[in-house]
Tab-separated table of N, CA and C and ligand atoms in Angstrom:
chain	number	residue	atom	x	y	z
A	260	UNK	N	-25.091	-8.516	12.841
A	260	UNK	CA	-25.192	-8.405	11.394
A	260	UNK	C	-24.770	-9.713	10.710
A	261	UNK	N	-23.543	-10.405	11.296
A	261	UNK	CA	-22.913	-11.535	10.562
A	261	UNK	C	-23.871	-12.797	11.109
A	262	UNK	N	-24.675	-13.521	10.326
A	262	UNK	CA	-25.159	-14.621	11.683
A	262	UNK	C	-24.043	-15.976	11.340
A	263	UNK	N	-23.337	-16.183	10.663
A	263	UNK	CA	-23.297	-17.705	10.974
A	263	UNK	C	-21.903	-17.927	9.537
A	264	UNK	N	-21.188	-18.779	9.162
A	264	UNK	CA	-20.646	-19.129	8.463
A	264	UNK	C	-21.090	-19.987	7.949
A	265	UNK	N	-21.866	-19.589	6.774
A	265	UNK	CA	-22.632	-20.350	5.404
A	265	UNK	C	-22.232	-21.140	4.963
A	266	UNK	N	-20.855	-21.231	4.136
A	266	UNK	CA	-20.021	-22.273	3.706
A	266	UNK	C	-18.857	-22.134	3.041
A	267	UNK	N	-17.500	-23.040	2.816
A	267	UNK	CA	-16.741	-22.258	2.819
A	267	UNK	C	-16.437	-23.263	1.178
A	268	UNK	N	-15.964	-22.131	0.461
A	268	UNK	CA	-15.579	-22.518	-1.134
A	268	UNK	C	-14.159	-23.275	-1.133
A	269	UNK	N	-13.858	-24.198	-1.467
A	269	UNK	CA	-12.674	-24.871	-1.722
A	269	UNK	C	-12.876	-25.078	-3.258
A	270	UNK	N	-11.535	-24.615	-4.016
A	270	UNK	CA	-11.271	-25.001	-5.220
A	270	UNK	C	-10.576	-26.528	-5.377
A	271	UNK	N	-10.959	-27.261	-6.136
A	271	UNK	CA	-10.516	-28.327	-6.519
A	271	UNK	C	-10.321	-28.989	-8.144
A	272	UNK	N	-9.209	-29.825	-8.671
A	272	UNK	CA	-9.394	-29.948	-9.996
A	272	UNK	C	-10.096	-31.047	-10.495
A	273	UNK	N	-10.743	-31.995	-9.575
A	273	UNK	CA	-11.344	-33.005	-10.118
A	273	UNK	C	-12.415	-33.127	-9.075
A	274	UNK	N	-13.718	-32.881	-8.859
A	274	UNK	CA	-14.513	-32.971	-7.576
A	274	UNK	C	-14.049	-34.869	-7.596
A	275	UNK	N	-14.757	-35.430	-8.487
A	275	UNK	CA	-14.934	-36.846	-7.605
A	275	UNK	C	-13.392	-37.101	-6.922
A	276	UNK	N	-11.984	-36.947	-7.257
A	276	UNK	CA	-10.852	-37.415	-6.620
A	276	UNK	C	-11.737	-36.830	-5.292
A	277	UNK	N	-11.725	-35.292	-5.397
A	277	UNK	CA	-11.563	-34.791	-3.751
A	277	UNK	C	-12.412	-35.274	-2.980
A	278	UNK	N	-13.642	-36.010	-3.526
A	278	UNK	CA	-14.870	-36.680	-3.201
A	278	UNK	C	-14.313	-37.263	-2.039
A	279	UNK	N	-12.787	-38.406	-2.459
A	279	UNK	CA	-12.803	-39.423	-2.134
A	279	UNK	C	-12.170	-39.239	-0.710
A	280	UNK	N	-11.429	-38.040	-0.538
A	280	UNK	CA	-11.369	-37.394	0.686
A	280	UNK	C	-12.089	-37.205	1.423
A	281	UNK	N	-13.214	-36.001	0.967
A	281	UNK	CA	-14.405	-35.252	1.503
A	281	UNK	C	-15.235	-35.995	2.302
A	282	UNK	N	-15.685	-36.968	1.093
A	282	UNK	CA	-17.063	-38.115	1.061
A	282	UNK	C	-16.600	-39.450	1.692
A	283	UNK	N	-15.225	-40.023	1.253
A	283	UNK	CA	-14.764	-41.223	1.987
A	283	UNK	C	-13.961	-40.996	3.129
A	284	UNK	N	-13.240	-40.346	2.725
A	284	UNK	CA	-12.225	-40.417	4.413
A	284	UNK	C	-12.857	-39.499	5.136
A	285	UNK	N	-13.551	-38.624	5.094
A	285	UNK	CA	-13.690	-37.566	6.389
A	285	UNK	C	-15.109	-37.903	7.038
A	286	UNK	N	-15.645	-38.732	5.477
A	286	UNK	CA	-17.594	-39.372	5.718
A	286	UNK	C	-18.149	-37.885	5.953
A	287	UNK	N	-18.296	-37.413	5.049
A	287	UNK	CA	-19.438	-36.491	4.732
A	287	UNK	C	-20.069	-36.288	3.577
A	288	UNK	N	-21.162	-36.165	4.199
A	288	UNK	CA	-22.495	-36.566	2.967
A	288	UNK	C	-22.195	-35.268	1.889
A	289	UNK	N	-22.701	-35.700	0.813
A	289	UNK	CA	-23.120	-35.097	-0.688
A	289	UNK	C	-24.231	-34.879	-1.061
A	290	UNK	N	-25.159	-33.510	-0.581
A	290	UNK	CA	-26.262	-33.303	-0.623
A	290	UNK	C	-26.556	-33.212	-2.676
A	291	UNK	N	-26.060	-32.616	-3.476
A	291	UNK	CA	-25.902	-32.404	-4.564
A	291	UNK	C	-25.047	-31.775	-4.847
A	292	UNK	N	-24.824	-32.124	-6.377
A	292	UNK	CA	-23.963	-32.173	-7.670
A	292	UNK	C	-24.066	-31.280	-8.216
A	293	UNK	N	-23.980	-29.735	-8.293
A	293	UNK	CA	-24.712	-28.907	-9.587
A	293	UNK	C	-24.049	-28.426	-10.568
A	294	UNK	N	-24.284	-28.577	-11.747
A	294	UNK	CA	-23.273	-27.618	-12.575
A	294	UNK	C	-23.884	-26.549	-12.859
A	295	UNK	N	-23.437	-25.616	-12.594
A	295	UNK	CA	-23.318	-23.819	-12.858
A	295	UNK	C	-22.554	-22.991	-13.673
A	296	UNK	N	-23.412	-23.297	-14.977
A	296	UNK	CA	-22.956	-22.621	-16.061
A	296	UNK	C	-22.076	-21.257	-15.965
A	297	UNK	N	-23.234	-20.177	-15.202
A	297	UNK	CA	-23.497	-18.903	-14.833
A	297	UNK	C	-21.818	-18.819	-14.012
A	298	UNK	N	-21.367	-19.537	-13.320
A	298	UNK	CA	-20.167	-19.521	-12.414
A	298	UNK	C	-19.100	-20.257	-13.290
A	299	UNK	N	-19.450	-20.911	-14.525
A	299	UNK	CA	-18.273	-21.737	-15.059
A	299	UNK	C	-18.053	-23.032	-14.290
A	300	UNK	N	-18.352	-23.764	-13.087
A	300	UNK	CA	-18.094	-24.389	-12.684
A	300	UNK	C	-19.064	-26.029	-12.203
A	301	UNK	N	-18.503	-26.804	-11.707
A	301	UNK	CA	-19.727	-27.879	-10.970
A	301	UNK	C	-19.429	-27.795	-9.401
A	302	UNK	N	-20.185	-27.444	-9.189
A	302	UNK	CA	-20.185	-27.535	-7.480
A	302	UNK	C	-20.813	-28.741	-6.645
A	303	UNK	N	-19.915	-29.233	-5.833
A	303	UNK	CA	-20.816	-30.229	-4.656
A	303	UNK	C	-20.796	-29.273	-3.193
A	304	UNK	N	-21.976	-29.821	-2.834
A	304	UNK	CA	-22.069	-29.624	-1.362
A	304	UNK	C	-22.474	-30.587	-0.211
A	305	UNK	N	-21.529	-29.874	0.930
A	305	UNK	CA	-21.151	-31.530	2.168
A	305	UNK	C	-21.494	-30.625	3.125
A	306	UNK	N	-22.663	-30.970	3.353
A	306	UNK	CA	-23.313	-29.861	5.066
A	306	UNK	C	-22.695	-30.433	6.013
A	307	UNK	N	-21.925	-29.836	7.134
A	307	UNK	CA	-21.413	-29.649	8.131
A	307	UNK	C	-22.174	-29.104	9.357
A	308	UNK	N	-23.094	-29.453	10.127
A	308	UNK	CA	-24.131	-28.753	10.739
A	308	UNK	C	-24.674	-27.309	10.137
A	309	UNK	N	-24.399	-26.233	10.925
A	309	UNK	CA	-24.658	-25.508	10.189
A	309	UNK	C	-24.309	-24.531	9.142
A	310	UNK	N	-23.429	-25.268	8.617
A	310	UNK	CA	-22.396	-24.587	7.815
A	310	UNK	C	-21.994	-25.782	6.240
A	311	UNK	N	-21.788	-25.461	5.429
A	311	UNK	CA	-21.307	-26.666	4.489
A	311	UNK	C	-19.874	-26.347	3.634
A	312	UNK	N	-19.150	-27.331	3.245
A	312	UNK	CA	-18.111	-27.018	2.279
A	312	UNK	C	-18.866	-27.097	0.923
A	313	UNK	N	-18.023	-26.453	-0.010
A	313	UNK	CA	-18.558	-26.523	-1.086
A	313	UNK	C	-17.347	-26.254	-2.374
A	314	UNK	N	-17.417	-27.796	-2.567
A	314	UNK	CA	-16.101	-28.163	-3.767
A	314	UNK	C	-16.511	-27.323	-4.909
A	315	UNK	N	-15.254	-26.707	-5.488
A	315	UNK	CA	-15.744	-26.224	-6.768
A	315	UNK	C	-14.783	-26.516	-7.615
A	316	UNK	N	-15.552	-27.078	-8.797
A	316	UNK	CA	-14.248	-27.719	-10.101
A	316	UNK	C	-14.298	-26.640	-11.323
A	317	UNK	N	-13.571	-25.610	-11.399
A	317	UNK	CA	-13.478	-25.076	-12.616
A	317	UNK	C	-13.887	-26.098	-13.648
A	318	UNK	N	-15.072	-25.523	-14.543
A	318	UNK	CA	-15.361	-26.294	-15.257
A	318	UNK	C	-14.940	-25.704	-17.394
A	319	UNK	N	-14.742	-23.731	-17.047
A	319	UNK	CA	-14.442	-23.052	-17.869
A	319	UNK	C	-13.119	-22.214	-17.658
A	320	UNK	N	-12.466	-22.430	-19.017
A	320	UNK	CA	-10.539	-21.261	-18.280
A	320	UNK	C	-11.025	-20.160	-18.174
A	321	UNK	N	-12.053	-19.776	-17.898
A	321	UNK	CA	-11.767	-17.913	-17.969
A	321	UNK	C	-12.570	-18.217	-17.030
A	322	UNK	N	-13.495	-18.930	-15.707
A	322	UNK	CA	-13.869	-18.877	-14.554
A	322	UNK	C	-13.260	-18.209	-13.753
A	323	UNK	N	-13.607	-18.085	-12.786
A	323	UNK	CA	-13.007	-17.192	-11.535
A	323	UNK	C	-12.310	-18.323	-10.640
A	324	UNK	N	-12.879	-19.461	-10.991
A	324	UNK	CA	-12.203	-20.499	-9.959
A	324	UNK	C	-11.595	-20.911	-10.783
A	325	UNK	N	-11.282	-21.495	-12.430
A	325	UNK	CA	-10.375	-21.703	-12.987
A	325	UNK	C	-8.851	-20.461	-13.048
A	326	UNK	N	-9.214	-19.088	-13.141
A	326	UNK	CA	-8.068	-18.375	-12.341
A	326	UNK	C	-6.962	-18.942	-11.398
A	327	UNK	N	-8.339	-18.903	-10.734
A	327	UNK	CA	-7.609	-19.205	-8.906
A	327	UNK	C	-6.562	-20.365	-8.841
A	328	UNK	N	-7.235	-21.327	-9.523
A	328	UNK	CA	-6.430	-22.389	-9.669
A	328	UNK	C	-5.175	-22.602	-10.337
A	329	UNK	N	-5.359	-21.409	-11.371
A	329	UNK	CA	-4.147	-21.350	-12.344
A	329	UNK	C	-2.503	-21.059	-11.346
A	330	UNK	N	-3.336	-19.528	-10.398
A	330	UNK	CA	-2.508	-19.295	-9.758
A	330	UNK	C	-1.890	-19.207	-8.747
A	331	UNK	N	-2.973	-19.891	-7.904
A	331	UNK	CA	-2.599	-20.766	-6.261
A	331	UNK	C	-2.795	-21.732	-6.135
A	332	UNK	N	-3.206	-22.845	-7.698
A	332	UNK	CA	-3.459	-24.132	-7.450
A	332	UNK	C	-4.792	-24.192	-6.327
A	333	UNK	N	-4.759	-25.642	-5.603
A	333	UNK	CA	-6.056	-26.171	-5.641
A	333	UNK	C	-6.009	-25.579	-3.562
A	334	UNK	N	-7.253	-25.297	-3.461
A	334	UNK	CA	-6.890	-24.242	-1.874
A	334	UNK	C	-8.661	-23.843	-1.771
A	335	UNK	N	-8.511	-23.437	-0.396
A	335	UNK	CA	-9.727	-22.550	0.024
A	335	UNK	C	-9.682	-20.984	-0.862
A	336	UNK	N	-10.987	-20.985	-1.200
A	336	UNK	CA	-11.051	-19.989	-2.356
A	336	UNK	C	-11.584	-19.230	-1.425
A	337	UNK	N	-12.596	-19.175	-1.150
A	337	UNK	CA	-13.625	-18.223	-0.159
A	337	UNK	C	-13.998	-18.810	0.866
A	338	UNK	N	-14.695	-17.844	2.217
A	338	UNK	CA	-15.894	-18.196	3.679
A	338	UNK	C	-16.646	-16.867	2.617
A	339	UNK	N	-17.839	-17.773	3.385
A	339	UNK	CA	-19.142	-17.175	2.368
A	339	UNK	C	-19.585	-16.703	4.326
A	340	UNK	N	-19.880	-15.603	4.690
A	340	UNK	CA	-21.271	-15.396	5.693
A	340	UNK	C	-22.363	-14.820	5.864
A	341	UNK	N	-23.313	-15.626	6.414
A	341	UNK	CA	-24.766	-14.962	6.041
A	341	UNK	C	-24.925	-14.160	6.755
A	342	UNK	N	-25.828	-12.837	6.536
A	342	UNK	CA	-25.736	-11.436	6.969
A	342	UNK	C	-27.811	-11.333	6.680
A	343	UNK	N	-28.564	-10.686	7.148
A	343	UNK	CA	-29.936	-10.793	7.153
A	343	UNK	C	-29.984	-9.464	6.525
A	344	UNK	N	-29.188	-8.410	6.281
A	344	UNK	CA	-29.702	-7.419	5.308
A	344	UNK	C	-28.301	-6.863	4.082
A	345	UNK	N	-27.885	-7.604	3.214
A	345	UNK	CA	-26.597	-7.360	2.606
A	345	UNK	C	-26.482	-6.292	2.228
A	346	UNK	N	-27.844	-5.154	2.095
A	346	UNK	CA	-27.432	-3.747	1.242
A	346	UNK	C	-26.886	-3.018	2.835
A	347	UNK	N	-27.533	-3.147	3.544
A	347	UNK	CA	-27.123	-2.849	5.032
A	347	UNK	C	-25.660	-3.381	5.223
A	348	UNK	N	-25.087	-4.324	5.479
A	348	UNK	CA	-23.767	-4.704	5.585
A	348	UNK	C	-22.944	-4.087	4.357
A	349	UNK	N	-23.331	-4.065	3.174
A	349	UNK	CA	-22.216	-3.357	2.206
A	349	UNK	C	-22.035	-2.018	2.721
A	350	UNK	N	-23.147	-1.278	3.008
A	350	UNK	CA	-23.126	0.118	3.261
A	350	UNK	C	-22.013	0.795	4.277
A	351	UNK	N	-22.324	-0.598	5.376
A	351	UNK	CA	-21.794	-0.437	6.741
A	351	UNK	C	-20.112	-0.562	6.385
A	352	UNK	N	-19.998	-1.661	5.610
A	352	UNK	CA	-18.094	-2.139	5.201
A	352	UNK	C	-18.087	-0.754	4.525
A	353	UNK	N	-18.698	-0.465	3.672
A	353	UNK	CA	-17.893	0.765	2.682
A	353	UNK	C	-17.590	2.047	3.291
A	354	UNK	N	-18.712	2.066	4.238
A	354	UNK	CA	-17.927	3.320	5.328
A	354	UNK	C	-16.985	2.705	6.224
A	355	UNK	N	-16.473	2.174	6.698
A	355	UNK	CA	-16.082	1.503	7.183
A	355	UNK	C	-14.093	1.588	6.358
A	356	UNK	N	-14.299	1.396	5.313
A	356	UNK	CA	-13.291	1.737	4.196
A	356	UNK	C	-12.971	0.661	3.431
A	357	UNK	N	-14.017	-0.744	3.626
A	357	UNK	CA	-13.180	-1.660	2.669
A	357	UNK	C	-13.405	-1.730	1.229
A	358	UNK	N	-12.565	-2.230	0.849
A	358	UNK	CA	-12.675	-2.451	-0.458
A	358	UNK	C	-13.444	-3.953	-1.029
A	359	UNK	N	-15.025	-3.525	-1.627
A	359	UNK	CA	-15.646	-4.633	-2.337
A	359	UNK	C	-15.402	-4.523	-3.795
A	360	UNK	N	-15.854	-5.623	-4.299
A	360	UNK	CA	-15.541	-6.612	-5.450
A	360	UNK	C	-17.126	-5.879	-5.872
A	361	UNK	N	-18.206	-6.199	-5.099
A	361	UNK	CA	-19.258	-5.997	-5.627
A	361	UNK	C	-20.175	-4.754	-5.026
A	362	UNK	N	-20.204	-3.506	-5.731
A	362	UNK	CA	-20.806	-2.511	-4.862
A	362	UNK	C	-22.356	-2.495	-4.340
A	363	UNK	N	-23.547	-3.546	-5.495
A	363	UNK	CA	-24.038	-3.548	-5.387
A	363	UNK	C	-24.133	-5.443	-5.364
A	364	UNK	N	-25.070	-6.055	-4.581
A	364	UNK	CA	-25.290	-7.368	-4.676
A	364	UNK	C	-25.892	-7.842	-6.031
A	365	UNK	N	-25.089	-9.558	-6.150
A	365	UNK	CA	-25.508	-10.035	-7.167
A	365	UNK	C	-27.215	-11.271	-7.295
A	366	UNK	N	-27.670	-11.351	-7.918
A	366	UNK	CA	-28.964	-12.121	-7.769
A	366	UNK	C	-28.016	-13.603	-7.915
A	367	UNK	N	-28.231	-14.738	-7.472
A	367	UNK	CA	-28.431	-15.965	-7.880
A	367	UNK	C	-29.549	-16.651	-8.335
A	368	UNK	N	-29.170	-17.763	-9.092
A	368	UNK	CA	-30.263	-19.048	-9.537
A	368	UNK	C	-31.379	-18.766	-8.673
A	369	UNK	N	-31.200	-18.739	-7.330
A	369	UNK	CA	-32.822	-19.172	-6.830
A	369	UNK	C	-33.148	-17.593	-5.620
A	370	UNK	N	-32.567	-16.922	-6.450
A	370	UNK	CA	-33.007	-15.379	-6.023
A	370	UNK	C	-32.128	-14.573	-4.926
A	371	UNK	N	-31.155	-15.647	-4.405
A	371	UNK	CA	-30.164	-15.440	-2.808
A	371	UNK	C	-29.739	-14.030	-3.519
A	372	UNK	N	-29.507	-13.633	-2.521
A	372	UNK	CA	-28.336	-12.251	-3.399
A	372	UNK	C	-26.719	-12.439	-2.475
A	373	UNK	N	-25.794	-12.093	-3.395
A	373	UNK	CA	-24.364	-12.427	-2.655
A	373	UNK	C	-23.777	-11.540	-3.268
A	374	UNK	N	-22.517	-11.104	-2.460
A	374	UNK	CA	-21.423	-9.996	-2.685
A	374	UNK	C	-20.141	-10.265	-2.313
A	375	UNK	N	-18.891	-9.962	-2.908
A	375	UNK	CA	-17.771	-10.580	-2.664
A	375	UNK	C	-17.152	-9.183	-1.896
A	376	UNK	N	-16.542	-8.994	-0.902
A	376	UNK	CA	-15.368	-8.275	-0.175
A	376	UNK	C	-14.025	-8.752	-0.717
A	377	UNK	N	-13.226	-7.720	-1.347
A	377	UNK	CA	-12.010	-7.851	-1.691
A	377	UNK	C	-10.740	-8.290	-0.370
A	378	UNK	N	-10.392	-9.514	-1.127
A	378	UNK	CA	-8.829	-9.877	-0.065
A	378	UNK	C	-8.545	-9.192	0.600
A	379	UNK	N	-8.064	-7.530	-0.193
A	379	UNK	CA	-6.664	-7.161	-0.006
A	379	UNK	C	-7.436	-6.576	1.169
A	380	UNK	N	-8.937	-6.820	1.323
A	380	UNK	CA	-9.678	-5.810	2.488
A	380	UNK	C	-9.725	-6.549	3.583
A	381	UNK	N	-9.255	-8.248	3.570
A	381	UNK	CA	-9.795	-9.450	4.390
A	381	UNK	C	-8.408	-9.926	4.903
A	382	UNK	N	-7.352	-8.792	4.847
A	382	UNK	CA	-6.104	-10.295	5.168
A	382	UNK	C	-6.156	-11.497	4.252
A	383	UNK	N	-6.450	-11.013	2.700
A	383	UNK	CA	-5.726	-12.667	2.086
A	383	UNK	C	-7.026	-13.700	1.820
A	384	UNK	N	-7.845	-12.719	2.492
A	384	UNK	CA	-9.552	-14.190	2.225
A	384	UNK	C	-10.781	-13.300	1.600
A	385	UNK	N	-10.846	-13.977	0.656
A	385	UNK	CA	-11.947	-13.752	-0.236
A	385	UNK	C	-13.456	-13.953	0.784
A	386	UNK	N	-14.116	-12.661	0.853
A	386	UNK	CA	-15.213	-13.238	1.673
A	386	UNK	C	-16.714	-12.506	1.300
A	387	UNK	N	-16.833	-14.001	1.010
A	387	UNK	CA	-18.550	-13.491	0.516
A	387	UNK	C	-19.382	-13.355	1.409
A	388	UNK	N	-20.530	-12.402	1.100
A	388	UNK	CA	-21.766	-11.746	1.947
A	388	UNK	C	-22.866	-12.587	1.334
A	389	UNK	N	-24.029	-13.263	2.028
A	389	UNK	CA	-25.226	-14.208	1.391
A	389	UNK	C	-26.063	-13.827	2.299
A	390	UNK	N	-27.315	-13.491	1.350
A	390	UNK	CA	-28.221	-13.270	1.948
A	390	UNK	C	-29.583	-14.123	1.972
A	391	UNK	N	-30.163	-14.581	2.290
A	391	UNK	CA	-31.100	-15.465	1.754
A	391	UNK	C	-32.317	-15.278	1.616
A	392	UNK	N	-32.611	-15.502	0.405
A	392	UNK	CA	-34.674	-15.190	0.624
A	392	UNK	C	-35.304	-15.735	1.693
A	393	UNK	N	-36.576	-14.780	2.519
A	393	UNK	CA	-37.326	-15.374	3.070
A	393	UNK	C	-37.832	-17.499	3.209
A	394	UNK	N	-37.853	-17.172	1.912
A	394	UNK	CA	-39.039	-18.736	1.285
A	394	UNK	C	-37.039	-19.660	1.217
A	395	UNK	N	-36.263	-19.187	1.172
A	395	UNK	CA	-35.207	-19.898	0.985
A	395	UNK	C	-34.463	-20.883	2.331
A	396	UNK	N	-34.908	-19.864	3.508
A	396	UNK	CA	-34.489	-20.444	4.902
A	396	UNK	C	-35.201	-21.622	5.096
A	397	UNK	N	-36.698	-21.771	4.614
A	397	UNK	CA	-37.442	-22.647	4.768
A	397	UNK	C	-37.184	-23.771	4.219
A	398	UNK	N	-35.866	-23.884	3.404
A	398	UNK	CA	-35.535	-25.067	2.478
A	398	UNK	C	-36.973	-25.125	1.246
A	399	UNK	N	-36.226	-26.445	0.061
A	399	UNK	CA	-37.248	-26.572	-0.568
A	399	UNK	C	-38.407	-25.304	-1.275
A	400	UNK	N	-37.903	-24.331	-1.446
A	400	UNK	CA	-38.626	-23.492	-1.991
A	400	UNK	C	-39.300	-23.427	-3.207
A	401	UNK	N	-38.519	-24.715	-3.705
A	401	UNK	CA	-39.120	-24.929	-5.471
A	401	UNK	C	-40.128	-26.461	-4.818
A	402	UNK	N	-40.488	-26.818	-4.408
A	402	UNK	CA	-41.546	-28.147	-4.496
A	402	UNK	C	-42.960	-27.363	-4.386
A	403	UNK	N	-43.926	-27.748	-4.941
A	403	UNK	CA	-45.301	-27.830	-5.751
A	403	UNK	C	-45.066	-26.613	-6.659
B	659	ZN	ZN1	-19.675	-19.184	-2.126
């Protein structure tokens, strides 16, 4: 059901400082920059084979990552993992007995659908469910 660890959310308060970590000392690339209104935040992402980090700078105080930050400061926020049927995996956790954040999955920007599993259900880790469109695995789904 789980295939792979997608990517893992790190909160940060300034992306370019952490850049200089991420991008200079550790040398990993910066595929893009996005700001995400919809999330409050700007996100970068640094692919790691098959997996990527993904800085996130509270960009609004009432964000979910501006929260986080308020009150654990700057840290791994979430592991995101990809799952090939998420209404299937929620179904399976909720019998199961955990406690989600999201009963039903949320749509993203480019159609992914994702769901958050509550901490208190994870030992302490926020962990998102991603599912990906067909046309999305293929990369590039928006060119012509
Ligand atoms: Zn995520």
């Amino acid at each position: 059901m789980i295939k792979r660890i997608d990517h893992i959310g790190i909160v940060v308060k300034d992306i370019k400082e952490a850049l200089k970590v991420y991008q200079q000392a550790l040398g990993l690339g910066v595929t893009e920059i996005q700001e995400r209104p919809d999330l409050g935040a700007t996100i970068a992402f640094l692919p790691i084979g098959e997996s990527e980090i993904e800085l996130v700078q509270p960009v609004t105080i009432d964000s979910d990552a501006a929260k986080f930050s308020e009150k654990r400061g700057e840290g791994i926020h979430h592991i995101c993992l990809e799952v090939d049927d998420i209404e299937k995996a929620l179904a399976d956790l909720r019998k199961k007995g955990l406690q989600l954040i999201d009963e039903v999955p949320r749509t993203g920007p480019r159609g992914e659908r994702l769901a958050f599993i509550h901490p208190k259900s994870a030992h302490g880790v926020l962990i998102e469910l991603y599912e990906y469109r067909e046309s999305e695995t293929a990369h590039d789904s928006d060119s012509q």
